[in-house]
Rosetta silent file (secondary structure, phi, psi, omega in degrees, C-alpha in Angstrom):
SEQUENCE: XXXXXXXXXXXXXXXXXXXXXXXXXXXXXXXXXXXXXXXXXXXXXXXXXXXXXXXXXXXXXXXXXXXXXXXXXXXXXXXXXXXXXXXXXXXXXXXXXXXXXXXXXXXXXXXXXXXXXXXXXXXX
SCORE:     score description
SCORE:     0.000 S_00000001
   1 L     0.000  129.009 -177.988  -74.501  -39.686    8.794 S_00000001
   2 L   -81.001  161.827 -166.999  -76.349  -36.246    9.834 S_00000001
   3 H   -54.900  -49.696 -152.614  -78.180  -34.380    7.248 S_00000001
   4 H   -73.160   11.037  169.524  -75.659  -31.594    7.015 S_00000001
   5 H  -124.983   42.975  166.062  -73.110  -33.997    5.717 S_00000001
   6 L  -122.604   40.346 -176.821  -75.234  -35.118    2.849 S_00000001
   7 L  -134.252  175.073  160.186  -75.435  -32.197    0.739 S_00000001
   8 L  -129.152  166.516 -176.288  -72.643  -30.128   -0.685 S_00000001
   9 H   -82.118   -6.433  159.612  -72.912  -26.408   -1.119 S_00000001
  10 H   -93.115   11.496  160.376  -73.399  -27.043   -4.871 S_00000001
  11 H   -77.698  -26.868  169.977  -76.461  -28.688   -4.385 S_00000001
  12 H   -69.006  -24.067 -178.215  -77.348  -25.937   -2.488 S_00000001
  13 H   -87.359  -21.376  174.480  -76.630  -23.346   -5.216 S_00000001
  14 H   -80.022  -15.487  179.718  -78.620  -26.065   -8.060 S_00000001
  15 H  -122.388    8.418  146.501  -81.670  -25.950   -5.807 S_00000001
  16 H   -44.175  -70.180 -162.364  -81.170  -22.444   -4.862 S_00000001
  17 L   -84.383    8.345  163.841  -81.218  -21.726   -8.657 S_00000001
  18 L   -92.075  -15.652 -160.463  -84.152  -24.555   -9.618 S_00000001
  19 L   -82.472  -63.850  147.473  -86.297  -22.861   -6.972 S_00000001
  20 L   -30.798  -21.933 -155.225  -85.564  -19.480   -8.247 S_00000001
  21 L  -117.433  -38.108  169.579  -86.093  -20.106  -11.623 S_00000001
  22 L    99.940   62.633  144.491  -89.995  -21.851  -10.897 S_00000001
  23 L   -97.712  -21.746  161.236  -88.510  -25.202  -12.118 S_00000001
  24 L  -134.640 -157.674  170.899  -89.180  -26.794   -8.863 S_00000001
  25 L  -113.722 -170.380 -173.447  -90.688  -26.148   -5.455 S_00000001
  26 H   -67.998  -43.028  140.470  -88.653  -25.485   -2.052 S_00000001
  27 H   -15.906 -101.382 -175.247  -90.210  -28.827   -1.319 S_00000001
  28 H   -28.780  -39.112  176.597  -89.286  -30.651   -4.151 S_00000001
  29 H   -62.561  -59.914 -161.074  -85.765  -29.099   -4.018 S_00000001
  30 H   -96.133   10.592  146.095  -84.940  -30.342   -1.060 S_00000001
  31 H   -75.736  -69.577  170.439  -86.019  -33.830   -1.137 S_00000001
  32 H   -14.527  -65.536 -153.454  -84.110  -34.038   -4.531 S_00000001
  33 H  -103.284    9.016  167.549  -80.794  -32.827   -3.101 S_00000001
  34 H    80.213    8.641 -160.295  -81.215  -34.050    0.400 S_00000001
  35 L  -107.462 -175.695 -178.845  -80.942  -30.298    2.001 S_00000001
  36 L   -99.865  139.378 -166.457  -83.902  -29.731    5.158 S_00000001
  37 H   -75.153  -24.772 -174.649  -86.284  -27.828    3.460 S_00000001
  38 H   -79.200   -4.521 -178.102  -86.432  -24.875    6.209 S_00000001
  39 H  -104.530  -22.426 -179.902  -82.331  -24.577    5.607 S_00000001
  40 H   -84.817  -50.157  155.498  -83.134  -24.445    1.824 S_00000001
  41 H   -26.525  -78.027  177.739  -86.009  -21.736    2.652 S_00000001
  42 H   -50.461  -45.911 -122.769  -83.419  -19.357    5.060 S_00000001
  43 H   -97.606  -51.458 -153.384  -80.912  -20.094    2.241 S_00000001
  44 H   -77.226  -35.331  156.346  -83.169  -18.590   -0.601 S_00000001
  45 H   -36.297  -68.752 -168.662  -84.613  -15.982    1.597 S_00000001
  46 L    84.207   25.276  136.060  -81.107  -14.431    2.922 S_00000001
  47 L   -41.553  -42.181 -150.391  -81.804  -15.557    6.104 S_00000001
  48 L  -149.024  141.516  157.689  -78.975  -17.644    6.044 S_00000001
  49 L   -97.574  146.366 -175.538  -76.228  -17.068    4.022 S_00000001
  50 L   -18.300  -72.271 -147.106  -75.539  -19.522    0.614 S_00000001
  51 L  -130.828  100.262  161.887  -72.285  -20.731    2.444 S_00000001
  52 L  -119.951  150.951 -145.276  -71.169  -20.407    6.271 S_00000001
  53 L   -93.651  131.857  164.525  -67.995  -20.574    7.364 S_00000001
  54 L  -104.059  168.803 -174.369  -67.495  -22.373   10.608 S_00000001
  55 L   115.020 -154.192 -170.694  -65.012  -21.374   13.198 S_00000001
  56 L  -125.837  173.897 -146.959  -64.645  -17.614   14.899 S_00000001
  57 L  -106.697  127.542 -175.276  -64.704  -15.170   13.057 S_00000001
  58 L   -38.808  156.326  175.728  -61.354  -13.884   10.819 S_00000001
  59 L  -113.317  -32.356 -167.948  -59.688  -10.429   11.455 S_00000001
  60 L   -99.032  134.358  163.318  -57.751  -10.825    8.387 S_00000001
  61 L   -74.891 -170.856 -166.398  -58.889  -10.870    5.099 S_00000001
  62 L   -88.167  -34.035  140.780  -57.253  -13.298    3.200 S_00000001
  63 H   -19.962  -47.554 -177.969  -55.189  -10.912    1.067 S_00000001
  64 H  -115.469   74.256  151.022  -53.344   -9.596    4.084 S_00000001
  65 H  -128.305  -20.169 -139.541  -52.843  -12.924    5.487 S_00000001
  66 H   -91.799  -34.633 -175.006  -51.279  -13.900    2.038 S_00000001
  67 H   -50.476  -69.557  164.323  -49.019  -10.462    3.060 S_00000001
  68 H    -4.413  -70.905 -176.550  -48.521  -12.083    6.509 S_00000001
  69 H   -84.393   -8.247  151.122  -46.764  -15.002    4.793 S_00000001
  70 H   -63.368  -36.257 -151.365  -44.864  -13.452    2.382 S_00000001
  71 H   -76.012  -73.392 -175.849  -43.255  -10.961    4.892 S_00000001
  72 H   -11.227  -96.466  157.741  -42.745  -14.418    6.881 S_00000001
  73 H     1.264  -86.435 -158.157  -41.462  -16.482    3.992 S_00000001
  74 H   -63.026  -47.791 -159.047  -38.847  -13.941    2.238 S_00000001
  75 H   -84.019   -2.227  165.040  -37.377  -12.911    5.570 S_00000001
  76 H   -80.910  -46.592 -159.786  -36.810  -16.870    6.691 S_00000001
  77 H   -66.242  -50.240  179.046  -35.318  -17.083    3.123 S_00000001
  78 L   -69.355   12.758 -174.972  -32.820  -14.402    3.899 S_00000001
  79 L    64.698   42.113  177.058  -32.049  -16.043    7.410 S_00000001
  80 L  -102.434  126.595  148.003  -33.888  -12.916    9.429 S_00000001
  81 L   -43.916 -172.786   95.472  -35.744  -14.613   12.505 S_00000001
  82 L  -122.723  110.860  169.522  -38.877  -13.419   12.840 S_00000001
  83 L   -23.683  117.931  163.636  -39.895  -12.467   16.244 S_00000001
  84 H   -37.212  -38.317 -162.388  -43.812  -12.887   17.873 S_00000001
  85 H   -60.963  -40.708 -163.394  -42.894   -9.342   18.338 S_00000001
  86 H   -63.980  -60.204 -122.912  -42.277   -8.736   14.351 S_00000001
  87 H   -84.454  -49.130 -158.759  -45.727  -10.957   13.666 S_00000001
  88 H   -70.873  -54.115 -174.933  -47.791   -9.030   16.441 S_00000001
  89 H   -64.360  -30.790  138.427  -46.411   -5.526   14.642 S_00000001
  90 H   -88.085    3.950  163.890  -47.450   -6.318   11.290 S_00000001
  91 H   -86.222  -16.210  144.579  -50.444   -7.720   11.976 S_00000001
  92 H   -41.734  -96.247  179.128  -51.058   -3.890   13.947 S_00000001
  93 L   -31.947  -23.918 -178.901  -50.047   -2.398   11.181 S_00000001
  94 L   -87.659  -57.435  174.841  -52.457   -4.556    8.627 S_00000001
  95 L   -52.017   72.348  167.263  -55.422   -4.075   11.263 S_00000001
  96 L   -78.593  -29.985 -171.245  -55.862   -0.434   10.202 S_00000001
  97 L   -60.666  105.837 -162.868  -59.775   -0.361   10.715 S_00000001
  98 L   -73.207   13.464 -168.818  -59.780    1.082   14.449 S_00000001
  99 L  -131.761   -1.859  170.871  -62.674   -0.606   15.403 S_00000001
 100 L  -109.825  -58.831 -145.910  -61.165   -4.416   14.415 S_00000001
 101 H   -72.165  -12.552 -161.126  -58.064   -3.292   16.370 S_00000001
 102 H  -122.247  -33.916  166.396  -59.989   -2.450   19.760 S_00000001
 103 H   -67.877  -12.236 -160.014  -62.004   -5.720   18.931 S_00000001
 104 H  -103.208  -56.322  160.590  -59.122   -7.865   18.532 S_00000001
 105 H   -50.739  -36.125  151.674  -57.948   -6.358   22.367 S_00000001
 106 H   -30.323  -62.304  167.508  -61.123   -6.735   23.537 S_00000001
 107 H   -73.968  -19.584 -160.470  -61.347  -10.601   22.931 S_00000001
 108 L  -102.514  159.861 -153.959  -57.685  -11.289   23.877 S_00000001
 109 L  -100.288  154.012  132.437  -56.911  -12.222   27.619 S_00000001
 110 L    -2.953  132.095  160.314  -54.068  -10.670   29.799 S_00000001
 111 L  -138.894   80.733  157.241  -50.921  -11.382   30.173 S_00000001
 112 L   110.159   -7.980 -165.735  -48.979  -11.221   33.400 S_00000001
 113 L   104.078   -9.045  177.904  -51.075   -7.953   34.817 S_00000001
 114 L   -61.140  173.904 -159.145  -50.082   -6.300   31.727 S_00000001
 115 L  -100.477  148.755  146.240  -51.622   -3.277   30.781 S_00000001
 116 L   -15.787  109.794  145.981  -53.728   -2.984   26.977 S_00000001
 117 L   -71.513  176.893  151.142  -51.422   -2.659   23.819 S_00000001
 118 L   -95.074   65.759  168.104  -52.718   -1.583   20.906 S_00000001
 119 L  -162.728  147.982 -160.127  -51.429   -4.809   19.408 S_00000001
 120 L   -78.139  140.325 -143.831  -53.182   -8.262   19.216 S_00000001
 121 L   -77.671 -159.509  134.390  -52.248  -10.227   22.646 S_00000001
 122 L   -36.908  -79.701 -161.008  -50.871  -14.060   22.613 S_00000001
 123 L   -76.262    9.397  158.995  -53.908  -15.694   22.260 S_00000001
 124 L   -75.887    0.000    0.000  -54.743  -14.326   18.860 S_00000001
């Protein structure tokens, strides 16, 4: 088993906040809880953030993905298809921040020789 799957992130926030507090040292902390003391260091620091997310990185917050699946949802309940086309066009429409919208084209490949949409590609 590798280190980083013997800790949980609330040991990291108890030796975050023993560390913090002068009840132990960075040292002590992370032989107690088992974290590498130089990831307990970055962590305390803001070096590192508390908690990171693995994967690539979200466009949506999670709020308009919950929209995403309502829209979804209610309009399968009323027997409406809904269309890649529908999916791609409110997920436009959510992506107002013009600068996620040109990044979100930016990362997405081609398709066919087409030309740039302003709307997020296939492979989003």
């Amino acid at each position: 088993m590798s280190t980083r799957d013997s800790y949980t992130e609330e040991d990291i926030r108890k030796a975050i906040e023993e560390v913090k507090s002068g009840e132990r040292t960075a040292s002590e902390a992370s032989k107690l809880y088992n974290i590498p003391r130089t990831t307990l260091r970055d962590k305390i620091s803001g070096k590192a953030p508390v908690v990171k997310k693995m994967g690539p990185q979200t466009y949506l917050t999670e709020a308009e993905e919950n929209v995403l699946v309502n829209f979804i949802v209610s309009a399968q309940k009323r027997a409406h298809p809904v269309t890649k086309e529908t999916i791609m066009s409110l997920v436009t429409s959510l992506l107002s921040d013009e600068r996620l919208l040109m990044e979100v084209n930016r990362n997405r490949t081609f398709q066919f020789g087409r030309s740039r949409t302003r709307q997020p590609g296939n492979k989003w």
